[in-house]
């Protein structure tokens, strides 16, 4: 089964898309300090669903203007994003809310076959079973979606899907810029996992993802010796940013800022495919920041500013 929708006929030149995206990228530049100062008024009338739908519409615009070569290159990124769509549908399936599932899938880039599989499943358990079969290619290390859902809930299922997919991307032949992107995600998720285990004094040995730039041996040594200070050193190595006192939230924010910086450098060459990847990522970060403002109502301005990427 194809996971993403079929490519429309037509063959837009790559240069055309790069030019359009450079123009659209300029319009994304936002004065986040000013928006945070305005608070909820800056996004009045918008919900989390509205923000996500706006992102998906933009991704549709890009996807529909890619030629076949670009589709093949960026397919791993789009499916990575659509994993969240699948998770959202699982939540609504649990709540037996068919209308919300239908609305979410309207703007999704998932294939019609996969959309049908999601809508046709009677409840969450048969859907989890079908998904496990469909994603068997990269769930070889992490199996048992139904059992995991039964024992730990949907959040752990989400982590399983994302971790498995990200790790799988490092084991197959993908374009070098996507390899850099997913390698960073492996490092980021491993660092966050390590921090949580040390922060919560979990004695069980963590399961680290393979093929990042930070060796699993180093991660394991930090865990065994309980050296949380070394986490800051790893973040500095990846991001070249100063690391303040670490918390679960600011670790993720710092790592995402680091990835944004790497992709921004990739996109500086106006004729490189880095323009596309940087645009897709910054468009995602823009949505994330808007949601941060949305859910930060009532909080102090400096707290919200600290979570803006």
Coordinates of N, CA and C in Angstrom, one line a residue, residues 124-212:
X124 N -10.5 1.4 17.9 CA -9.1 1.6 17.9 C -8.3 0.3 17.9
X125 N -8.8 -0.8 18.4 CA -8.0 -2.0 18.5 C -7.8 -2.6 17.1
X126 N -8.8 -2.8 16.3 CA -8.5 -3.3 14.9 C -7.7 -2.4 14.1
X127 N -7.8 -1.0 14.3 CA -7.0 -0.1 13.6 C -5.6 -0.2 14.0
X128 N -5.3 -0.4 15.3 CA -3.9 -0.6 15.7 C -3.3 -1.8 15.1
X129 N -4.1 -2.9 15.0 CA -3.6 -4.1 14.4 C -3.3 -3.9 12.9
X130 N -4.2 -3.2 12.2 CA -3.9 -3.0 10.8 C -2.7 -2.1 10.6
X131 N -2.5 -1.1 11.4 CA -1.4 -0.2 11.3 C -0.1 -0.9 11.5
X132 N -0.1 -1.8 12.5 CA 1.1 -2.6 12.8 C 1.5 -3.4 11.6
X133 N 0.5 -4.0 10.9 CA 0.8 -4.7 9.7 C 1.3 -3.9 8.6
X134 N 0.7 -2.7 8.4 CA 1.1 -1.8 7.3 C 2.5 -1.2 7.5
X135 N 2.9 -1.0 8.8 CA 4.2 -0.4 9.1 C 5.2 -1.4 9.5
X136 N 5.0 -2.6 9.2 CA 5.9 -3.7 9.6 C 7.3 -3.5 9.1
X137 N 7.5 -2.7 8.0 CA 8.8 -2.5 7.5 C 9.7 -1.7 8.5
X138 N 9.1 -0.8 9.3 CA 10.0 -0.1 10.2 C 9.5 -0.3 11.7
X139 N 8.6 -1.3 11.9 CA 8.3 -1.7 13.3 C 8.9 -3.0 13.7
X140 N 10.0 -3.4 12.9 CA 10.6 -4.7 13.2 C 11.2 -4.7 14.6
X141 N 11.7 -3.5 15.1 CA 12.3 -3.5 16.4 C 11.3 -3.2 17.5
X142 N 10.3 -2.5 17.2 CA 9.2 -2.1 18.1 C 7.9 -2.7 17.7
X143 N 7.5 -3.8 18.3 CA 6.3 -4.4 17.9 C 5.3 -4.4 19.0
X144 N 4.0 -4.7 18.7 CA 3.0 -4.8 19.7 C 2.2 -3.5 20.0
X145 N 1.7 -2.9 19.0 CA 1.0 -1.6 19.2 C -0.3 -1.8 20.1
X146 N -1.0 -2.9 19.9 CA -2.2 -3.2 20.7 C -1.8 -3.4 22.2
X147 N -0.8 -4.2 22.4 CA -0.4 -4.5 23.8 C 0.2 -3.2 24.5
X148 N 0.9 -2.4 23.7 CA 1.4 -1.2 24.3 C 0.3 -0.2 24.6
X149 N -0.7 -0.1 23.8 CA -1.8 0.7 24.0 C -2.6 0.2 25.3
X150 N -2.8 -1.1 25.4 CA -3.4 -1.6 26.6 C -2.7 -1.3 27.9
X151 N -1.4 -1.4 27.8 CA -0.6 -1.3 29.0 C -0.2 0.1 29.4
X152 N 0.0 1.0 28.4 CA 0.6 2.3 28.7 C -0.2 3.5 28.0
X153 N -1.0 3.2 27.1 CA -1.8 4.3 26.5 C -1.3 4.8 25.2
X154 N -2.0 5.8 24.6 CA -1.8 6.2 23.3 C -0.5 7.0 23.1
X155 N -0.1 7.7 24.2 CA 1.1 8.5 24.1 C 2.3 7.6 23.8
X156 N 2.4 6.5 24.4 CA 3.5 5.5 24.2 C 3.4 4.9 22.8
X157 N 2.2 4.8 22.3 CA 2.0 4.3 20.9 C 2.6 5.3 19.9
X158 N 2.3 6.6 20.2 CA 2.8 7.7 19.4 C 4.3 7.7 19.4
X159 N 4.9 7.6 20.5 CA 6.4 7.6 20.6 C 7.0 6.4 19.9
X160 N 6.3 5.2 20.0 CA 6.7 4.0 19.3 C 6.8 4.2 17.8
X161 N 5.7 4.8 17.2 CA 5.6 5.0 15.8 C 6.7 6.0 15.3
X162 N 6.8 7.1 16.0 CA 7.7 8.1 15.6 C 9.2 7.6 15.7
X163 N 9.5 7.0 16.9 CA 10.8 6.5 17.1 C 11.2 5.4 16.0
X164 N 10.3 4.5 15.8 CA 10.5 3.5 14.8 C 10.8 4.0 13.4
X165 N 9.9 5.0 13.0 CA 10.0 5.6 11.7 C 11.3 6.4 11.5
X166 N 11.7 7.2 12.5 CA 12.9 8.0 12.4 C 14.1 7.1 12.3
X167 N 14.2 6.0 13.2 CA 15.3 5.1 13.1 C 15.3 4.4 11.8
X168 N 14.2 4.0 11.3 CA 14.1 3.3 10.0 C 14.7 4.1 8.9
X169 N 14.4 5.5 8.9 CA 15.0 6.4 7.9 C 16.5 6.4 7.8
X170 N 17.1 6.1 8.9 CA 18.6 6.0 9.0 C 19.2 4.7 8.4
X171 N 18.3 3.8 8.2 CA 18.8 2.5 7.7 C 18.5 2.3 6.2
X172 N 17.9 3.2 5.5 CA 17.6 3.1 4.1 C 18.3 4.2 3.3
X173 N 18.3 4.1 2.0 CA 18.9 5.1 1.2 C 18.0 6.3 0.9
X174 N 18.3 7.4 1.5 CA 17.5 8.6 1.3 C 18.5 9.7 1.0
X175 N 17.9 10.8 0.5 CA 18.8 12.0 0.0 C 19.6 12.5 1.2
X176 N 20.8 12.9 1.0 CA 21.7 13.4 2.1 C 21.1 14.4 3.0
X177 N 20.3 15.4 2.4 CA 19.8 16.4 3.3 C 18.7 15.8 4.2
X178 N 18.0 14.8 3.8 CA 17.0 14.1 4.7 C 17.8 13.3 5.7
X179 N 18.9 12.7 5.3 CA 19.7 11.9 6.2 C 20.2 12.8 7.4
X180 N 20.6 14.0 7.1 CA 21.0 15.0 8.1 C 19.8 15.3 9.0
X181 N 18.7 15.5 8.4 CA 17.5 15.8 9.2 C 17.1 14.7 10.2
X182 N 17.0 13.5 9.7 CA 16.6 12.4 10.5 C 17.7 12.0 11.5
X183 N 18.9 12.1 11.2 CA 20.0 11.9 12.1 C 19.9 12.8 13.3
X184 N 19.6 14.1 13.0 CA 19.4 15.0 14.1 C 18.2 14.6 15.0
X185 N 17.2 14.2 14.4 CA 16.0 13.8 15.1 C 16.3 12.6 16.0
X186 N 17.2 11.6 15.5 CA 17.6 10.5 16.4 C 18.3 11.0 17.6
X187 N 19.3 12.0 17.4 CA 20.0 12.5 18.5 C 19.1 13.3 19.5
X188 N 18.2 14.0 18.9 CA 17.3 14.8 19.8 C 16.4 13.9 20.6
X189 N 15.9 12.9 20.1 CA 15.0 12.0 20.8 C 15.8 11.2 21.8
X190 N 17.0 10.8 21.5 CA 17.9 10.1 22.5 C 18.2 11.0 23.7
X191 N 18.5 12.2 23.4 CA 18.9 13.1 24.5 C 17.7 13.3 25.4
X192 N 16.5 13.5 24.8 CA 15.3 13.8 25.6 C 15.0 12.5 26.5
X193 N 15.1 11.3 25.8 CA 14.9 10.1 26.6 C 15.9 10.0 27.8
X194 N 17.2 10.2 27.5 CA 18.2 10.2 28.6 C 17.9 11.1 29.7
X195 N 17.5 12.4 29.3 CA 17.2 13.4 30.4 C 16.0 12.9 31.2
X196 N 15.0 12.3 30.6 CA 13.8 11.9 31.4 C 14.2 10.8 32.4
X197 N 15.0 9.8 31.9 CA 15.4 8.7 32.7 C 16.2 9.2 33.9
X198 N 17.1 10.1 33.7 CA 17.9 10.7 34.8 C 17.1 11.5 35.7
X199 N 16.2 12.3 35.1 CA 15.4 13.3 35.9 C 14.4 12.5 36.8
X200 N 13.9 11.4 36.3 CA 12.9 10.7 37.1 C 13.5 9.5 37.8
X201 N 14.8 9.3 37.8 CA 15.5 8.2 38.5 C 15.0 6.9 38.1
X202 N 14.8 6.7 36.8 CA 14.3 5.4 36.3 C 15.6 4.5 36.2
X203 N 15.5 3.3 36.8 CA 16.7 2.5 36.8 C 16.7 1.5 35.6
X204 N 15.6 1.3 35.0 CA 15.6 0.4 33.8 C 16.4 1.1 32.7
X205 N 17.3 0.3 32.0 CA 18.1 0.8 31.0 C 17.3 1.4 29.8
X206 N 17.6 2.6 29.3 CA 16.8 3.2 28.2 C 17.0 2.4 26.9
X207 N 16.0 2.5 26.0 CA 16.2 2.0 24.7 C 16.5 3.2 23.8
X208 N 17.8 3.3 23.3 CA 18.2 4.4 22.5 C 18.0 4.0 21.0
X209 N 17.7 5.0 20.2 CA 17.6 4.8 18.8 C 19.0 4.7 18.2
X210 N 19.1 3.9 17.1 CA 20.4 3.7 16.4 C 20.7 4.8 15.4
X211 N 22.0 5.0 15.1 CA 22.5 5.7 13.9 C 22.4 7.2 14.0
X212 N 22.4 7.7 15.2 CA 22.6 9.2 15.4 C 24.1 9.5 15.4

